[in-house]
Amino acid sequence: LTLVNWHGQVVLDTHCRPPQPVVDYRTAVSGVRPGDLQGAPDLLTVQQRVSALLSPETVLIGHGLANDFGCLMLSHPRRLVRDTSKYRPFRKLTHGKTPSLRRLARDILGVTIQDGAHDSAEDARAAMLLYRRVKADWENYLFRQEGKTVKARKREQRRSREASRQSSQ
């Protein structure tokens, strides 16, 4: 698990000791070697470290964050999550399918990542750079969506009041 700040500087970089023995490290894909887990903190400790870094108003940026939240058994307010695997303009590159971080980095940033063993810091930096590249458009889209939600909520409240007035007459 690696968290970086806005500038790509590592804020937290740790492995998490799994509750069960590891049968296959899949080092070529995961980047994890047996020695990486020796002395690694347990899940509760990692959860506490992450929670201490994320305030209830922290915008969390990443790629495939549902997987990370699931593994860590943590959640974060949906309105504060920016998942590059879910951003519609990025998904257009793959005709609506989930784009890989590797492809997004190549096509949008013009950089090659994940060329060797997995490096979570490199992935975190790539996700941050992707978000920074489109931040204004992404946030404007969310603002417009929120405006539509607020208008729909007010419209529904108005209809509900009108219906209750009519039923009381």
PDB file of C-alpha atoms in Angstrom:
ATOM      1  CA  LEU A   1       0.000   0.000   0.000  1.00  0.00           C
ATOM      2  CA  THR A   2       1.373   3.352  -1.023  1.00  0.00           C
ATOM      3  CA  LEU A   3      -0.151   6.784  -0.507  1.00  0.00           C
ATOM      4  CA  VAL A   4       1.344   9.846  -2.151  1.00  0.00           C
ATOM      5  CA  ASN A   5       0.540  13.519  -1.755  1.00  0.00           C
ATOM      6  CA  TRP A   6      -0.425  15.980  -4.505  1.00  0.00           C
ATOM      7  CA  HIS A   7       3.242  16.252  -5.559  1.00  0.00           C
ATOM      8  CA  GLY A   8       3.801  12.484  -5.745  1.00  0.00           C
ATOM      9  CA  GLN A   9       5.857  12.335  -2.556  1.00  0.00           C
ATOM     10  CA  VAL A  10       5.317   9.114  -0.620  1.00  0.00           C
ATOM     11  CA  VAL A  11       3.290   9.647   2.556  1.00  0.00           C
ATOM     12  CA  LEU A  12       2.812   5.984   3.448  1.00  0.00           C
ATOM     13  CA  ASP A  13       4.456   2.917   1.930  1.00  0.00           C
ATOM     14  CA  THR A  14       3.920  -0.387   3.660  1.00  0.00           C
ATOM     15  CA  HIS A  15       3.130  -3.996   3.141  1.00  0.00           C
ATOM     16  CA  CYS A  16       0.406  -5.689   5.135  1.00  0.00           C
ATOM     17  CA  ARG A  17       0.946  -9.078   6.703  1.00  0.00           C
ATOM     18  CA  PRO A  18      -1.824 -11.385   5.487  1.00  0.00           C
ATOM     19  CA  PRO A  19      -3.789 -13.410   8.044  1.00  0.00           C
ATOM     20  CA  GLN A  20      -3.014 -16.650   6.171  1.00  0.00           C
ATOM     21  CA  PRO A  21       0.313 -17.999   4.905  1.00  0.00           C
ATOM     22  CA  VAL A  22       1.139 -16.916   1.336  1.00  0.00           C
ATOM     23  CA  VAL A  23       1.159 -19.843  -1.074  1.00  0.00           C
ATOM     24  CA  ASP A  24       2.212 -17.950  -4.221  1.00  0.00           C
ATOM     25  CA  TYR A  25       3.667 -14.458  -4.074  1.00  0.00           C
ATOM     26  CA  ARG A  26       3.269 -13.912  -7.844  1.00  0.00           C
ATOM     27  CA  THR A  27       6.252 -11.593  -7.531  1.00  0.00           C
ATOM     28  CA  ALA A  28       6.383 -10.825 -11.261  1.00  0.00           C
ATOM     29  CA  VAL A  29       2.881  -9.346 -11.022  1.00  0.00           C
ATOM     30  CA  SER A  30       2.619  -8.205  -7.408  1.00  0.00           C
ATOM     31  CA  GLY A  31       6.191  -7.063  -6.815  1.00  0.00           C
ATOM     32  CA  VAL A  32       5.970  -8.704  -3.375  1.00  0.00           C
ATOM     33  CA  ARG A  33       8.840 -10.925  -2.270  1.00  0.00           C
ATOM     34  CA  PRO A  34       8.849 -13.185   0.800  1.00  0.00           C
ATOM     35  CA  GLY A  35      11.190 -10.837   2.675  1.00  0.00           C
ATOM     36  CA  ASP A  36       8.778  -7.930   2.179  1.00  0.00           C
ATOM     37  CA  LEU A  37       6.290  -9.468   4.585  1.00  0.00           C
ATOM     38  CA  GLN A  38       8.776 -10.236   7.348  1.00  0.00           C
ATOM     39  CA  GLY A  39       7.995  -7.781  10.107  1.00  0.00           C
ATOM     40  CA  ALA A  40       5.166  -6.223   8.072  1.00  0.00           C
ATOM     41  CA  PRO A  41       2.329  -4.746  10.159  1.00  0.00           C
ATOM     42  CA  ASP A  42      -0.968  -6.576  10.459  1.00  0.00           C
ATOM     43  CA  LEU A  43      -4.228  -5.425   8.856  1.00  0.00           C
ATOM     44  CA  LEU A  44      -5.466  -3.529  11.913  1.00  0.00           C
ATOM     45  CA  THR A  45      -2.248  -1.522  12.127  1.00  0.00           C
ATOM     46  CA  VAL A  46      -2.359  -0.650   8.412  1.00  0.00           C
ATOM     47  CA  GLN A  47      -6.044   0.320   8.699  1.00  0.00           C
ATOM     48  CA  GLN A  48      -5.204   2.643  11.585  1.00  0.00           C
ATOM     49  CA  ARG A  49      -2.313   4.242   9.675  1.00  0.00           C
ATOM     50  CA  VAL A  50      -4.466   4.865   6.612  1.00  0.00           C
ATOM     51  CA  SER A  51      -7.378   6.175   8.678  1.00  0.00           C
ATOM     52  CA  ALA A  52      -5.059   8.572  10.502  1.00  0.00           C
ATOM     53  CA  LEU A  53      -3.941  10.044   7.177  1.00  0.00           C
ATOM     54  CA  LEU A  54      -7.415  10.390   5.654  1.00  0.00           C
ATOM     55  CA  SER A  55      -9.656  13.004   7.168  1.00  0.00           C
ATOM     56  CA  PRO A  56     -13.382  12.899   6.401  1.00  0.00           C
ATOM     57  CA  GLU A  57     -12.714  15.679   3.853  1.00  0.00           C
ATOM     58  CA  THR A  58      -9.673  14.194   2.113  1.00  0.00           C
ATOM     59  CA  VAL A  59     -10.106  13.699  -1.632  1.00  0.00           C
ATOM     60  CA  LEU A  60      -8.732  10.230  -2.323  1.00  0.00           C
ATOM     61  CA  ILE A  61      -7.298   9.595  -5.770  1.00  0.00           C
ATOM     62  CA  GLY A  62      -6.329   6.223  -7.177  1.00  0.00           C
ATOM     63  CA  HIS A  63      -7.010   3.510  -9.718  1.00  0.00           C
ATOM     64  CA  GLY A  64      -9.284   0.571  -8.943  1.00  0.00           C
ATOM     65  CA  LEU A  65      -9.904   1.853  -5.435  1.00  0.00           C
ATOM     66  CA  ALA A  66     -12.798  -0.537  -4.773  1.00  0.00           C
ATOM     67  CA  ASN A  67     -10.227  -3.347  -4.698  1.00  0.00           C
ATOM     68  CA  ASP A  68      -8.034  -1.446  -2.246  1.00  0.00           C
ATOM     69  CA  PHE A  69     -10.972  -0.535   0.001  1.00  0.00           C
ATOM     70  CA  GLY A  70     -12.097  -4.164  -0.064  1.00  0.00           C
ATOM     71  CA  CYS A  71      -8.677  -5.534   0.886  1.00  0.00           C
ATOM     72  CA  LEU A  72      -8.285  -2.979   3.662  1.00  0.00           C
ATOM     73  CA  MET A  73     -11.918  -3.300   4.779  1.00  0.00           C
ATOM     74  CA  LEU A  74     -12.150   0.493   4.818  1.00  0.00           C
ATOM     75  CA  SER A  75     -14.498   2.984   3.225  1.00  0.00           C
ATOM     76  CA  HIS A  76     -14.375   6.647   2.290  1.00  0.00           C
ATOM     77  CA  PRO A  77     -17.174   9.058   1.365  1.00  0.00           C
ATOM     78  CA  ARG A  78     -18.050   8.394  -2.279  1.00  0.00           C
ATOM     79  CA  ARG A  79     -18.185  12.114  -3.052  1.00  0.00           C
ATOM     80  CA  LEU A  80     -14.490  12.337  -2.128  1.00  0.00           C
ATOM     81  CA  VAL A  81     -13.226   9.421  -4.233  1.00  0.00           C
ATOM     82  CA  ARG A  82     -11.641  10.038  -7.635  1.00  0.00           C
ATOM     83  CA  ASP A  83     -11.038   6.655  -9.236  1.00  0.00           C
ATOM     84  CA  THR A  84      -9.238   6.901 -12.569  1.00  0.00           C
ATOM     85  CA  SER A  85     -10.616   3.496 -13.575  1.00  0.00           C
ATOM     86  CA  LYS A  86     -14.171   4.890 -13.314  1.00  0.00           C
ATOM     87  CA  TYR A  87     -13.744   8.315 -14.933  1.00  0.00           C
ATOM     88  CA  ARG A  88     -15.902   8.283 -18.067  1.00  0.00           C
ATOM     89  CA  PRO A  89     -13.590  10.186 -20.404  1.00  0.00           C
ATOM     90  CA  PHE A  90     -10.816   7.701 -19.562  1.00  0.00           C
ATOM     91  CA  ARG A  91     -13.178   4.763 -20.133  1.00  0.00           C
ATOM     92  CA  LYS A  92     -13.898   6.051 -23.648  1.00  0.00           C
ATOM     93  CA  LEU A  93     -10.369   4.964 -24.571  1.00  0.00           C
ATOM     94  CA  THR A  94     -11.449   1.364 -23.990  1.00  0.00           C
ATOM     95  CA  HIS A  95     -15.000   1.701 -25.325  1.00  0.00           C
ATOM     96  CA  GLY A  96     -16.583   1.800 -21.867  1.00  0.00           C
ATOM     97  CA  LYS A  97     -14.482  -0.968 -20.349  1.00  0.00           C
ATOM     98  CA  THR A  98     -12.203  -0.439 -17.379  1.00  0.00           C
ATOM     99  CA  PRO A  99      -8.900   0.932 -18.657  1.00  0.00           C
ATOM    100  CA  SER A 100      -5.686  -0.322 -17.158  1.00  0.00           C
ATOM    101  CA  LEU A 101      -3.538   2.194 -15.337  1.00  0.00           C
ATOM    102  CA  ARG A 102      -0.692   1.206 -17.638  1.00  0.00           C
ATOM    103  CA  ARG A 103      -2.718   2.146 -20.710  1.00  0.00           C
ATOM    104  CA  LEU A 104      -3.930   5.434 -19.234  1.00  0.00           C
ATOM    105  CA  ALA A 105      -0.376   6.391 -18.319  1.00  0.00           C
ATOM    106  CA  ARG A 106       0.818   5.572 -21.824  1.00  0.00           C
ATOM    107  CA  ASP A 107      -2.051   7.190 -23.764  1.00  0.00           C
ATOM    108  CA  ILE A 108      -2.692  10.262 -21.617  1.00  0.00           C
ATOM    109  CA  LEU A 109       0.593  10.967 -19.847  1.00  0.00           C
ATOM    110  CA  GLY A 110       2.930   9.548 -22.476  1.00  0.00           C
ATOM    111  CA  VAL A 111       4.865   7.524 -19.901  1.00  0.00           C
ATOM    112  CA  THR A 112       5.558   3.832 -19.507  1.00  0.00           C
ATOM    113  CA  ILE A 113       4.773   2.289 -16.118  1.00  0.00           C
ATOM    114  CA  GLN A 114       4.613  -1.277 -14.841  1.00  0.00           C
ATOM    115  CA  ASP A 115       7.460  -2.274 -17.137  1.00  0.00           C
ATOM    116  CA  GLY A 116       8.932  -4.638 -14.559  1.00  0.00           C
ATOM    117  CA  ALA A 117       7.717  -5.857 -11.183  1.00  0.00           C
ATOM    118  CA  HIS A 118       4.775  -4.023  -9.679  1.00  0.00           C
ATOM    119  CA  ASP A 119       5.659  -0.779  -7.923  1.00  0.00           C
ATOM    120  CA  SER A 120       2.784   0.665  -5.898  1.00  0.00           C
ATOM    121  CA  ALA A 121       4.480   4.079  -5.587  1.00  0.00           C
ATOM    122  CA  GLU A 122       4.781   4.324  -9.362  1.00  0.00           C
ATOM    123  CA  ASP A 123       1.085   3.414  -9.692  1.00  0.00           C
ATOM    124  CA  ALA A 124       0.038   5.954  -7.059  1.00  0.00           C
ATOM    125  CA  ARG A 125       2.046   8.688  -8.771  1.00  0.00           C
ATOM    126  CA  ALA A 126       0.560   7.806 -12.162  1.00  0.00           C
ATOM    127  CA  ALA A 127      -2.992   7.971 -10.793  1.00  0.00           C
ATOM    128  CA  MET A 128      -2.234  11.332  -9.193  1.00  0.00           C
ATOM    129  CA  LEU A 129      -0.753  12.690 -12.431  1.00  0.00           C
ATOM    130  CA  LEU A 130      -3.811  11.501 -14.377  1.00  0.00           C
ATOM    131  CA  TYR A 131      -6.120  13.268 -11.955  1.00  0.00           C
ATOM    132  CA  ARG A 132      -4.033  16.432 -12.007  1.00  0.00           C
ATOM    133  CA  ARG A 133      -4.163  16.435 -15.814  1.00  0.00           C
ATOM    134  CA  VAL A 134      -7.991  16.507 -15.863  1.00  0.00           C
ATOM    135  CA  LYS A 135      -8.816  17.928 -12.419  1.00  0.00           C
ATOM    136  CA  ALA A 136     -10.720  20.998 -13.622  1.00  0.00           C
ATOM    137  CA  ASP A 137     -12.934  19.017 -16.016  1.00  0.00           C
ATOM    138  CA  TRP A 138     -13.504  16.245 -13.456  1.00  0.00           C
ATOM    139  CA  GLU A 139     -14.455  18.611 -10.663  1.00  0.00           C
ATOM    140  CA  ASN A 140     -16.674  20.712 -12.961  1.00  0.00           C
ATOM    141  CA  TYR A 141     -18.485  17.555 -14.036  1.00  0.00           C
ATOM    142  CA  LEU A 142     -19.039  16.551 -10.391  1.00  0.00           C
ATOM    143  CA  PHE A 143     -20.236  20.067  -9.553  1.00  0.00           C
ATOM    144  CA  ARG A 144     -22.756  19.948 -12.400  1.00  0.00           C
ATOM    145  CA  GLN A 145     -23.922  16.495 -11.302  1.00  0.00           C
ATOM    146  CA  GLU A 146     -24.322  17.702  -7.724  1.00  0.00           C
ATOM    147  CA  GLY A 147     -26.347  20.652  -9.010  1.00  0.00           C
ATOM    148  CA  LYS A 148     -28.640  18.259 -10.876  1.00  0.00           C
ATOM    149  CA  THR A 149     -29.044  16.172  -7.726  1.00  0.00           C
ATOM    150  CA  VAL A 150     -29.898  19.217  -5.617  1.00  0.00           C
ATOM    151  CA  LYS A 151     -32.424  20.431  -8.196  1.00  0.00           C
ATOM    152  CA  ALA A 152     -34.023  16.981  -8.397  1.00  0.00           C
ATOM    153  CA  ARG A 153     -34.223  16.795  -4.586  1.00  0.00           C
ATOM    154  CA  LYS A 154     -35.878  20.223  -4.386  1.00  0.00           C
ATOM    155  CA  ARG A 155     -38.277  19.301  -7.204  1.00  0.00           C
ATOM    156  CA  GLU A 156     -39.253  16.118  -5.363  1.00  0.00           C
ATOM    157  CA  GLN A 157     -39.778  18.013  -2.102  1.00  0.00           C
ATOM    158  CA  ARG A 158     -41.966  20.557  -3.882  1.00  0.00           C
ATOM    159  CA  ARG A 159     -44.046  17.793  -5.482  1.00  0.00           C
ATOM    160  CA  SER A 160     -44.384  16.043  -2.149  1.00  0.00           C
ATOM    161  CA  ARG A 161     -45.614  19.250  -0.459  1.00  0.00           C
ATOM    162  CA  GLU A 162     -48.097  19.866  -3.295  1.00  0.00           C
ATOM    163  CA  ALA A 163     -49.374  16.296  -3.075  1.00  0.00           C
ATOM    164  CA  SER A 164     -49.842  16.531   0.697  1.00  0.00           C
ATOM    165  CA  ARG A 165     -51.702  19.848   0.292  1.00  0.00           C
ATOM    166  CA  GLN A 166     -54.007  18.339  -2.297  1.00  0.00           C
ATOM    167  CA  SER A 167     -54.701  15.249  -0.193  1.00  0.00           C
ATOM    168  CA  SER A 168     -55.536  17.413   2.858  1.00  0.00           C
ATOM    169  CA  GLN A 169     -58.110  19.461   0.919  1.00  0.00           C
TER     170      GLN A 169
END
